[in-house]
CSV table of C-alpha atoms and ligand atoms in Angstrom, one decimal:
chain,number,residue,atom,x,y,z
I,984,UNK,CA,-6.9,20.9,12.2
I,985,UNK,CA,-8.5,23.6,11.7
I,986,UNK,CA,-8.5,25.7,8.3
I,987,UNK,CA,-8.2,28.9,7.1
I,988,UNK,CA,-7.5,27.8,4.3
I,989,UNK,CA,-6.2,28.9,1.6
I,990,UNK,CA,-3.7,30.5,2.8
I,991,UNK,CA,-2.8,30.4,6.6
I,992,UNK,CA,-2.1,26.9,8.8
I,993,UNK,CA,-3.7,27.5,12.3
I,994,UNK,CA,-0.4,27.0,14.9
I,995,UNK,CA,-2.2,25.7,17.8
I,996,UNK,CA,-5.5,24.9,16.0
I,997,UNK,CA,-5.9,21.2,18.0
I,998,UNK,CA,-4.5,23.2,21.6
I,999,UNK,CA,-7.2,21.3,24.4
I,1000,UNK,CA,-7.7,17.9,22.4
I,1001,UNK,CA,-5.6,15.3,22.8
I,1002,UNK,CA,-3.4,15.9,19.9
I,1003,UNK,CA,-0.2,17.6,21.2
I,1004,UNK,CA,-0.6,21.5,19.2
I,1005,UNK,CA,2.7,22.3,16.6
I,1006,UNK,CA,5.5,23.5,17.9
I,1007,UNK,CA,5.6,26.0,14.9
I,1008,UNK,CA,4.8,29.9,16.0
I,1009,UNK,CA,5.1,31.3,12.4
I,1010,UNK,CA,7.7,32.1,9.6
I,1011,UNK,CA,10.6,34.2,9.9
I,1012,UNK,CA,12.7,35.7,7.3
I,1013,UNK,CA,16.2,34.3,6.9
I,1014,UNK,CA,17.1,37.6,6.1
I,1015,UNK,CA,16.0,40.5,7.6
I,1016,UNK,CA,14.2,38.7,10.5
I,1017,UNK,CA,10.5,39.7,9.9
I,1018,UNK,CA,7.4,37.2,11.1
I,1019,UNK,CA,4.6,35.9,9.8
I,1020,UNK,CA,2.0,33.6,10.2
I,1021,UNK,CA,1.8,29.9,9.5
I,1022,UNK,CA,0.8,30.8,5.6
I,1023,UNK,CA,1.8,29.6,1.8
I,1024,UNK,CA,4.6,31.8,1.6
I,1025,UNK,CA,8.6,31.4,0.6
I,1026,UNK,CA,9.6,35.0,0.2
I,1027,UNK,CA,9.5,37.5,2.8
I,1028,UNK,CA,7.3,40.3,1.8
I,1029,UNK,CA,9.7,43.2,3.2
I,1030,UNK,CA,12.9,42.1,1.5
I,1031,UNK,CA,12.3,38.9,-0.7
I,1032,UNK,CA,14.4,36.4,1.7
I,1033,UNK,CA,13.8,33.0,2.6
I,1034,UNK,CA,11.4,32.0,5.4
I,1035,UNK,CA,11.8,29.4,7.7
I,1036,UNK,CA,9.8,28.1,10.3
I,1037,UNK,CA,9.6,29.7,13.3
I,1038,UNK,CA,9.3,27.3,16.6
I,1039,UNK,CA,8.7,28.4,20.3
I,1040,UNK,CA,11.0,27.2,22.0
I,1041,UNK,CA,9.4,26.5,25.2
I,1042,UNK,CA,6.9,23.7,23.3
I,1043,UNK,CA,10.9,22.1,22.1
I,1044,UNK,CA,12.0,22.1,25.5
I,1045,UNK,CA,8.9,20.0,26.3
I,1046,UNK,CA,9.9,17.1,24.3
I,1047,UNK,CA,11.2,14.5,25.8
I,1048,UNK,CA,13.3,11.2,24.2
I,1049,UNK,CA,10.4,8.9,25.8
I,1050,UNK,CA,7.6,10.6,23.7
I,1051,UNK,CA,9.9,10.4,20.6
I,1052,UNK,CA,10.9,6.9,21.2
I,1053,UNK,CA,7.4,5.7,22.1
I,1054,UNK,CA,6.3,7.0,18.3
I,1055,UNK,CA,5.9,5.5,15.1
I,1056,UNK,CA,8.6,3.9,12.9
I,1057,UNK,CA,8.8,7.1,10.8
I,1058,UNK,CA,9.7,10.7,10.5
I,1059,UNK,CA,5.6,11.4,12.3
I,1060,UNK,CA,7.8,10.3,15.6
I,1061,UNK,CA,9.3,13.5,15.6
I,1062,UNK,CA,6.0,15.3,15.0
I,1063,UNK,CA,6.3,17.5,18.2
I,1064,UNK,CA,9.7,19.0,16.5
I,1065,UNK,CA,8.0,19.5,13.3
I,1066,UNK,CA,5.2,22.3,11.7
I,1067,UNK,CA,2.9,19.4,10.6
I,1068,UNK,CA,1.5,16.5,11.0
I,1069,UNK,CA,0.9,16.3,14.9
I,1070,UNK,CA,-2.6,14.9,14.2
I,1071,UNK,CA,-2.5,11.6,12.1
I,1072,UNK,CA,-5.3,12.2,10.7
I,1073,UNK,CA,-4.0,15.6,9.2
I,1074,UNK,CA,-0.9,13.7,7.4
I,1075,UNK,CA,-0.5,13.3,3.3
I,1076,UNK,CA,2.4,11.0,3.7
I,1077,UNK,CA,3.8,7.3,2.4
I,1078,UNK,CA,5.3,7.3,6.1
I,1079,UNK,CA,8.9,7.8,5.4
I,1080,UNK,CA,12.0,7.5,7.9
I,1081,UNK,CA,13.5,5.4,10.4
I,1082,UNK,CA,16.1,4.0,7.5
I,1083,UNK,CA,18.9,2.3,8.5
I,1084,UNK,CA,22.5,4.0,10.1
I,1085,UNK,CA,25.3,1.1,8.8
I,1086,UNK,CA,28.3,1.1,10.3
I,1087,UNK,CA,30.8,0.9,7.6
I,1088,UNK,CA,33.6,-0.6,9.0
I,1089,UNK,CA,35.2,-2.1,5.9
I,1090,UNK,CA,34.8,1.4,4.1
I,1091,UNK,CA,36.3,2.8,7.3
I,1092,UNK,CA,39.4,0.6,7.4
I,1093,UNK,CA,39.9,1.1,3.5
I,1094,UNK,CA,39.6,4.8,4.2
I,1095,UNK,CA,42.1,4.8,7.1
I,1096,UNK,CA,39.2,6.3,9.6
I,1097,UNK,CA,39.6,5.2,13.2
I,1098,UNK,CA,36.8,7.3,14.9
I,1099,UNK,CA,34.1,5.1,13.3
I,1100,UNK,CA,32.4,5.7,10.2
I,1101,UNK,CA,28.7,5.5,9.1
I,1102,UNK,CA,26.0,5.7,6.3
I,1103,UNK,CA,22.4,7.3,6.6
I,1104,UNK,CA,20.7,5.2,4.3
I,1105,UNK,CA,17.5,7.0,2.7
I,1106,UNK,CA,17.7,4.7,-0.5
I,1107,UNK,CA,14.9,2.7,2.1
I,1108,UNK,CA,12.7,5.4,2.0
I,1109,UNK,CA,9.7,4.5,0.5
I,1110,UNK,CA,10.5,6.1,-3.0
I,1111,UNK,CA,14.1,5.6,-2.6
I,1112,UNK,CA,15.3,8.7,-1.8
I,1113,UNK,CA,15.6,11.4,1.2
I,1114,UNK,CA,12.5,13.3,-0.7
I,1115,UNK,CA,10.0,11.7,1.0
I,1116,UNK,CA,10.9,13.2,3.9
I,1117,UNK,CA,10.2,16.7,2.5
I,1118,UNK,CA,7.4,15.8,0.7
I,1119,UNK,CA,5.3,14.2,3.5
I,1120,UNK,CA,5.7,17.6,5.5
I,1121,UNK,CA,5.2,19.6,2.2
I,1122,UNK,CA,2.2,17.7,1.1
I,1123,UNK,CA,0.2,17.8,4.5
I,1124,UNK,CA,1.4,21.6,4.5
I,1125,UNK,CA,-0.3,21.8,1.4
I,1126,UNK,CA,-3.6,19.7,2.6
I,1127,UNK,CA,-4.0,22.2,5.7
I,1128,UNK,CA,-3.7,25.2,3.7
I,1129,UNK,CA,-6.5,24.2,1.9
I,1130,UNK,CA,-4.5,23.5,-1.6
I,1131,UNK,CA,-6.3,20.4,-3.8
I,1132,UNK,CA,-3.3,19.6,-6.0
I,1133,UNK,CA,0.8,19.5,-5.3
I,1134,UNK,CA,3.2,20.2,-8.2
I,1135,UNK,CA,7.2,20.6,-7.9
I,1136,UNK,CA,10.3,21.1,-10.4
I,1137,UNK,CA,12.5,18.2,-9.9
I,1138,UNK,CA,15.7,17.2,-10.4
I,1139,UNK,CA,13.9,13.6,-10.3
I,1140,UNK,CA,13.9,12.0,-7.0
I,1141,UNK,CA,11.4,14.6,-5.9
I,1142,UNK,CA,9.2,13.8,-9.0
I,1143,UNK,CA,9.1,10.3,-7.8
I,1144,UNK,CA,8.1,11.2,-4.3
I,1145,UNK,CA,5.1,14.3,-5.6
I,1146,UNK,CA,3.3,11.6,-7.7
I,1147,UNK,CA,3.6,8.9,-5.0
I,1148,UNK,CA,2.0,10.7,-2.7
I,1149,UNK,CA,-0.9,11.9,-4.6
I,1150,UNK,CA,-1.3,8.1,-6.0
I,1151,UNK,CA,-1.8,7.8,-2.5
I,1152,UNK,CA,-4.5,9.8,-1.3
I,1153,UNK,CA,-5.9,10.2,-5.0
I,1154,UNK,CA,-5.2,14.1,-5.5
I,1155,UNK,CA,-4.1,15.1,-8.7
I,1156,UNK,CA,-0.1,16.1,-9.2
I,1157,UNK,CA,1.9,17.8,-11.8
I,1158,UNK,CA,5.7,17.2,-11.6
I,1159,UNK,CA,7.9,19.0,-14.1
I,1160,UNK,CA,11.6,17.6,-15.3
I,1161,UNK,CA,14.3,18.1,-17.3
I,1162,UNK,CA,14.0,15.9,-20.5
I,1163,UNK,CA,17.0,14.4,-20.0
I,1164,UNK,CA,16.7,12.7,-17.0
I,1165,UNK,CA,17.8,9.0,-16.7
I,1166,UNK,CA,15.2,6.7,-17.4
I,1167,UNK,CA,15.0,5.1,-13.7
I,1168,UNK,CA,13.7,8.3,-12.3
I,1169,UNK,CA,11.4,9.1,-15.4
I,1170,UNK,CA,9.9,5.7,-14.9
I,1171,UNK,CA,9.4,5.8,-11.6
I,1172,UNK,CA,7.4,9.0,-11.7
I,1173,UNK,CA,5.7,7.8,-14.5
I,1174,UNK,CA,4.1,4.6,-13.1
I,1175,UNK,CA,1.8,6.4,-10.8
I,1176,UNK,CA,-0.4,8.1,-13.4
I,1177,UNK,CA,0.4,11.2,-12.6
I,1178,UNK,CA,0.8,14.2,-15.0
I,1179,UNK,CA,4.4,14.6,-15.5
I,1180,UNK,CA,5.7,16.9,-17.7
I,1181,UNK,CA,9.6,16.7,-19.6
I,1182,UNK,CA,11.0,20.5,-20.4
I,1183,UNK,CA,13.5,20.6,-22.8
I,1184,UNK,CA,15.9,22.6,-20.5
I,1185,UNK,CA,17.8,22.7,-17.7
I,1186,UNK,CA,16.5,22.1,-13.8
I,1187,UNK,CA,17.2,25.8,-13.3
I,1188,UNK,CA,14.9,26.4,-16.4
I,1189,UNK,CA,12.3,24.1,-15.0
I,1190,UNK,CA,12.2,26.2,-11.9
I,1191,UNK,CA,11.8,29.3,-13.3
I,1192,UNK,CA,9.1,27.7,-15.6
I,1193,UNK,CA,6.7,26.7,-12.1
I,1194,UNK,CA,7.6,29.9,-10.5
I,1195,UNK,CA,5.7,31.6,-13.8
I,1196,UNK,CA,3.1,28.8,-13.8
I,1197,UNK,CA,2.3,29.0,-10.3
I,1198,UNK,CA,1.2,32.7,-10.6
I,1199,UNK,CA,-1.6,31.4,-13.3
I,1200,UNK,CA,-5.4,30.9,-12.5
I,1201,UNK,CA,-5.1,27.3,-13.4
I,1202,UNK,CA,-2.4,26.2,-10.7
I,1203,UNK,CA,-4.0,28.9,-7.8
I,1204,UNK,CA,-5.0,25.9,-6.2
I,1205,UNK,CA,-1.8,24.3,-6.2
I,1206,UNK,CA,0.8,23.9,-3.8
I,1207,UNK,CA,4.3,23.9,-5.4
I,1208,UNK,CA,5.9,21.9,-2.6
I,1209,UNK,CA,9.5,23.5,-3.2
I,1210,UNK,CA,8.1,27.0,-4.1
I,1211,UNK,CA,5.4,28.5,-2.2
I,1212,UNK,CA,5.0,25.9,0.8
I,1213,UNK,CA,8.8,25.5,0.9
I,1214,UNK,CA,9.0,26.7,4.5
I,1215,UNK,CA,7.4,23.3,5.2
I,1216,UNK,CA,9.1,21.4,3.0
I,1217,UNK,CA,12.5,21.9,3.5
I,1218,UNK,CA,11.8,21.1,7.9
I,1219,UNK,CA,11.4,17.4,6.5
I,1220,UNK,CA,15.0,17.4,6.1
I,1221,UNK,CA,15.7,18.1,9.9
I,1222,UNK,CA,14.0,14.3,10.4
I,1223,UNK,CA,17.6,13.1,8.8
I,1224,UNK,CA,19.8,14.8,11.8
I,1225,UNK,CA,17.3,13.8,14.6
I,1226,UNK,CA,17.3,9.9,13.3
I,1227,UNK,CA,21.0,10.3,12.8
I,1228,UNK,CA,21.5,11.3,16.6
I,1229,UNK,CA,18.8,9.0,17.7
I,1230,UNK,CA,20.2,6.2,16.2
I,1231,UNK,CA,23.5,6.8,17.6
I,1232,UNK,CA,22.0,6.3,20.9
I,1233,UNK,CA,21.0,10.1,21.2
I,1234,UNK,CA,24.3,11.6,20.6
I,1235,UNK,CA,25.4,14.2,17.8
I,1236,UNK,CA,28.6,12.5,15.5
I,1237,UNK,CA,31.6,14.9,15.3
I,1238,UNK,CA,31.5,15.0,11.9
I,1239,UNK,CA,29.0,14.7,8.4
I,1240,UNK,CA,29.6,14.3,5.0
I,1241,UNK,CA,26.1,15.9,3.4
I,1242,UNK,CA,25.7,16.4,-0.6
I,1243,UNK,CA,24.6,19.5,-1.8
I,1244,UNK,CA,21.9,20.8,-4.5
I,1245,UNK,CA,20.1,23.4,-3.2
I,1246,UNK,CA,22.2,22.7,0.1
I,1247,UNK,CA,18.8,22.7,2.2
I,1248,UNK,CA,19.3,19.1,3.2
I,1249,UNK,CA,22.6,20.6,4.9
I,1250,UNK,CA,21.3,23.9,6.6
I,1251,UNK,CA,18.4,21.6,8.0
I,1252,UNK,CA,20.5,18.5,9.3
I,1253,UNK,CA,22.5,21.6,11.2
I,1254,UNK,CA,19.7,22.6,12.5
I,1255,UNK,CA,18.1,19.8,13.7
I,1256,UNK,CA,21.2,19.1,15.8
I,1257,UNK,CA,20.8,22.7,17.2
I,1258,UNK,CA,17.0,22.1,18.4
I,1259,UNK,CA,18.2,19.2,19.6
I,1260,UNK,CA,20.5,20.5,22.1
I,1261,UNK,CA,18.8,23.9,22.9
I,1262,UNK,CA,15.8,21.5,24.1
I,1263,UNK,CA,18.1,19.2,25.7
I,1264,UNK,CA,17.5,16.4,23.8
I,1265,UNK,CA,21.3,15.7,23.4
I,1266,UNK,CA,24.3,17.3,24.8
I,1267,UNK,CA,25.6,19.8,22.6
I,1268,UNK,CA,28.9,18.5,22.1
I,1269,UNK,CA,29.9,20.1,18.6
I,1270,UNK,CA,29.9,18.8,15.2
I,1271,UNK,CA,31.1,20.0,11.5
I,1272,UNK,CA,29.3,19.7,8.6
I,1273,UNK,CA,31.0,19.1,5.1
I,1274,UNK,CA,28.9,19.7,1.7
I,1275,UNK,CA,29.6,17.5,-1.4
I,1276,UNK,CA,28.8,18.7,-4.6
I,1277,UNK,CA,30.1,17.3,-8.2
I,1278,UNK,CA,32.9,19.0,-10.7
I,1279,UNK,CA,30.1,19.5,-12.9
I,1280,UNK,CA,27.8,21.6,-11.1
I,1281,UNK,CA,29.9,23.1,-7.7
I,1282,UNK,CA,29.0,26.7,-7.1
I,1283,UNK,CA,29.1,26.2,-3.7
I,1284,UNK,CA,31.9,24.5,-3.8
I,1285,UNK,CA,33.7,28.0,-5.9
I,1286,UNK,CA,31.8,30.3,-3.3
I,1287,UNK,CA,33.9,28.4,-0.4
I,1288,UNK,CA,37.3,28.2,-2.0
I,1289,UNK,CA,37.2,31.5,-3.0
I,1290,UNK,CA,35.6,32.6,1.1
I,1291,UNK,CA,32.5,34.2,-1.1
I,1292,UNK,CA,29.3,35.1,0.8
I,1293,UNK,CA,27.0,34.9,-2.2
I,1294,UNK,CA,26.9,31.7,-4.7
I,1295,UNK,CA,27.5,32.7,-8.8
I,1296,UNK,CA,25.8,30.3,-10.8
I,1297,UNK,CA,26.3,27.5,-12.7
I,1298,UNK,CA,25.3,26.1,-15.9
I,1299,UNK,CA,25.3,21.8,-14.5
I,1300,UNK,CA,26.9,19.3,-16.5
I,1301,UNK,CA,27.9,15.8,-15.6
I,1302,UNK,CA,26.5,12.4,-14.1
I,1303,UNK,CA,25.1,13.6,-10.5
I,1304,UNK,CA,22.0,14.9,-12.1
I,1305,UNK,CA,19.9,15.1,-8.7
I,1306,UNK,CA,22.3,17.2,-7.6
I,1307,UNK,CA,22.3,19.4,-10.8
I,1308,UNK,CA,21.0,22.6,-9.5
I,1309,UNK,CA,23.2,25.6,-10.6
I,1310,UNK,CA,21.7,28.3,-8.7
I,1311,UNK,CA,21.4,27.4,-5.3
I,1312,UNK,CA,18.7,29.0,-3.0
I,1313,UNK,CA,20.0,27.7,-0.1
I,1314,UNK,CA,23.6,27.9,-0.9
I,1315,UNK,CA,24.6,31.1,1.4
I,1316,UNK,CA,23.0,29.3,4.4
I,1317,UNK,CA,24.7,26.0,3.4
I,1318,UNK,CA,27.7,28.0,3.6
I,1319,UNK,CA,26.9,29.6,6.6
I,1320,UNK,CA,26.3,25.8,8.3
I,1321,UNK,CA,29.5,24.3,7.0
I,1322,UNK,CA,31.6,28.0,7.8
I,1323,UNK,CA,30.4,28.7,11.5
I,1324,UNK,CA,30.8,24.8,12.2
I,1325,UNK,CA,34.6,24.4,10.8
I,1326,UNK,CA,33.8,22.2,7.7
I,1327,UNK,CA,34.5,22.2,4.3
I,1328,UNK,CA,33.1,21.7,1.0
I,1329,UNK,CA,34.7,18.8,-1.3
I,1330,UNK,CA,34.0,18.3,-5.0
I,1331,UNK,CA,34.8,15.5,-7.1
I,1332,UNK,CA,34.1,14.6,-11.2
I,1333,UNK,CA,32.1,11.6,-12.8
I,1334,UNK,CA,35.0,9.0,-12.6
I,1335,UNK,CA,35.4,9.8,-8.8
I,1336,UNK,CA,31.5,9.5,-8.6
I,1337,UNK,CA,31.4,5.8,-10.0
I,1338,UNK,CA,34.2,5.0,-8.0
I,1339,UNK,CA,32.3,6.5,-5.4
I,1340,UNK,CA,29.1,4.4,-5.8
I,1341,UNK,CA,31.3,1.4,-6.1
I,1342,UNK,CA,33.7,1.5,-3.1
I,1343,UNK,CA,30.4,1.9,-1.6
I,1344,UNK,CA,28.8,-1.0,-2.4
I,1345,UNK,CA,31.9,-3.1,-2.6
I,1346,UNK,CA,32.8,-2.2,1.5
I,1347,UNK,CA,29.0,-2.0,3.0
I,1348,UNK,CA,26.6,-3.5,0.6
I,1349,UNK,CA,24.9,-0.3,-0.1
I,1350,UNK,CA,24.4,0.6,-3.6
I,1351,UNK,CA,23.8,4.4,-3.8
I,1352,UNK,CA,22.9,6.4,-6.3
I,1353,UNK,CA,25.3,8.9,-8.0
I,1354,UNK,CA,24.0,11.4,-5.4
I,1355,UNK,CA,25.7,8.9,-3.0
I,1356,UNK,CA,28.8,8.5,-4.5
I,1357,UNK,CA,29.7,11.8,-4.4
I,1358,UNK,CA,29.5,12.0,-1.5
I,1359,UNK,CA,31.5,9.2,-0.6
I,1360,UNK,CA,34.1,10.0,-3.2
I,1361,UNK,CA,34.2,13.5,-1.2
I,1362,UNK,CA,34.8,11.7,2.3
I,1363,UNK,CA,37.7,10.3,0.5
I,1364,UNK,CA,39.3,13.2,-0.9
I,1365,UNK,CA,38.2,15.1,2.9
I,1366,UNK,CA,40.4,12.4,4.1
I,1367,UNK,CA,43.3,12.8,2.1
I,1368,UNK,CA,43.3,16.0,1.6
I,1369,UNK,CA,43.7,16.6,6.0
I,1370,UNK,CA,40.3,18.1,6.1
I,1371,UNK,CA,38.5,15.7,8.0
I,1372,UNK,CA,39.9,14.4,10.9
I,1373,UNK,CA,40.0,10.6,10.8
I,1374,UNK,CA,40.0,9.7,14.3
I,1375,UNK,CA,36.4,11.5,15.1
I,1376,UNK,CA,33.4,9.6,14.5
I,1377,UNK,CA,31.8,10.1,10.7
I,1378,UNK,CA,28.6,10.3,9.2
I,1379,UNK,CA,27.6,10.3,5.6
I,1380,UNK,CA,24.4,10.3,3.8
I,1381,UNK,CA,23.3,7.9,1.0
I,1382,UNK,CA,20.6,10.2,-0.5
I,1383,UNK,CA,19.2,8.0,-2.9
I,1384,UNK,CA,19.1,4.1,-4.7
I,1385,UNK,CA,21.5,3.4,-7.2
I,1386,UNK,CA,19.2,1.4,-9.2
I,1387,UNK,CA,17.8,4.7,-10.2
I,1388,UNK,CA,21.0,5.7,-12.5
I,1389,UNK,CA,22.1,2.7,-13.9
I,1390,UNK,CA,24.1,4.7,-16.7
I,1391,UNK,CA,27.3,5.2,-15.9
I,1392,UNK,CA,27.6,2.1,-14.0
I,1393,UNK,CA,26.5,-0.2,-17.0
I,1394,UNK,CA,30.1,0.3,-18.9
I,1395,UNK,CA,31.9,-0.7,-16.2
I,1396,UNK,CA,30.3,-3.7,-14.3
I,1397,UNK,CA,28.5,-7.0,-15.3
I,1398,UNK,CA,29.5,-10.3,-15.2
I,1399,UNK,CA,32.8,-11.5,-14.0
I,1400,UNK,CA,32.3,-14.8,-16.2
I,1401,UNK,CA,30.0,-15.8,-19.0
I,1402,UNK,CA,29.8,-20.0,-19.4
I,1403,UNK,CA,28.0,-22.4,-20.8
I,1404,UNK,CA,25.4,-24.2,-18.3
I,1405,UNK,CA,28.3,-27.6,-18.2
I,1406,UNK,CA,30.7,-28.2,-15.6
I,1407,UNK,CA,33.9,-28.4,-18.6
I,1408,UNK,CA,32.7,-24.8,-19.3
I,1409,UNK,CA,32.7,-23.7,-15.9
I,1410,UNK,CA,36.3,-25.4,-15.5
I,1411,UNK,CA,37.6,-23.7,-18.4
I,1412,UNK,CA,36.6,-20.4,-17.4
I,1413,UNK,CA,38.7,-21.0,-14.2
I,1414,UNK,CA,35.9,-21.2,-11.3
I,1415,UNK,CA,37.1,-24.8,-10.1
I,1416,UNK,CA,39.8,-26.7,-11.5
L,498,PLP,C1,17.3,16.6,-3.9
L,498,PLP,C2,18.4,15.4,-3.6
L,498,PLP,C3,19.9,15.9,-3.1
L,498,PLP,C4,20.1,17.3,-2.0
L,498,PLP,O1,18.8,18.2,-1.8
L,498,PLP,P1,19.1,20.0,-1.5
L,498,PLP,O2,18.4,19.6,-0.2
L,498,PLP,O3,18.4,20.4,-2.6
L,498,PLP,O4,20.3,20.1,-1.2
L,498,PLP,C5,20.5,15.1,-2.3
L,498,PLP,N1,21.1,13.7,-2.4
L,498,PLP,C6,19.4,13.2,-3.3
L,498,PLP,C7,19.7,11.6,-4.1
L,498,PLP,C8,18.4,14.3,-3.9
L,498,PLP,O5,17.7,13.8,-4.7
L,499,ZN,ZN1,13.2,39.8,5.2
């Protein structure tokens, strides 16, 4: 990749060489449509609207199933549909992706779903959440844009992934998290030996602080993965949508249930499927996108229920900490995707979230973190209130690993029996006659 660093990424730097060019042709404002080069900006210079990667449709149409299938067992098999990373030598990545799509027949039977149910299990990624997808894109873009360091404001999983990516390639990282995060997420961020800053405040406070830090001289050479390189970061989430389609045999499921924090993942799964259909890689069979939030942090659910286009910020509470973004940057765009596809948003309380985690574990052998509990509990709610069609094929996303959020489970699951090391004791415990 030819660099015009810092600040600009060449769209087709490798033209003529053995590495295919990036299909990205620039950034476009999602609000006013203004276009920009492939630069390190996330807000439109005209209207402050969010910027998104814009692709050359010709190049997207040239991509074939066979070409993808011949690629590596990671997100990089979709490099021809991504803005960066076409040349393996350019990648800053733990090579996440191609996580299991688990058929959940027992959960389907329990919920009365007859159309087929699948769990896309992103706890299988290298740092055990879907964030490895977005960080691989952000860190690769950061390198291409000439940054020496990476940083993030995080609700936990992003912190884990940024620190691990930095450790893998040996660059410094600066991760800022709310001080009250789960011990599992703190330890898994700290273990990589990078800078980890606890902030006495909410995620939204942390995010505001890092926006200010990004403007200082000391952080001039630092890419904030979900801020100045956010357009590239966000594209990583598309790979979850691509994989679901490929793993279903190049089909798009009729319904999908997606947890929402900033709302970015939801918008990008929908974008991935629109791209695959537009490129002729899958048939456009239509799909409905459902969003899941916790009752402790439900600004997008509230906007949906009230028919609002704007999202009113809330102060988050509750156990689903990875989803606790009170002022979701992509909220309006998530609402657009949900409304355009005829989906809905559900919200569930902490007890339902714990039940969702246990239901998924008990019926499929997948142990989800609290965000996965939110999604499974919202699935149950959407079936019960008739908003989700039980006769249509459905995919739910498990975005993180249960071992990271043990606290809410500790009071409710544990040993079923406790015995002395003798048959007599086992007998009196009732395990044998
Ligand atoms: C970050 C995160 C999400 C949501 O991501 P957004 O793209 O911000 O909506 C969902 N689940 C888990 C486990 C996460 O860490
Ligand atoms: Zn604009």
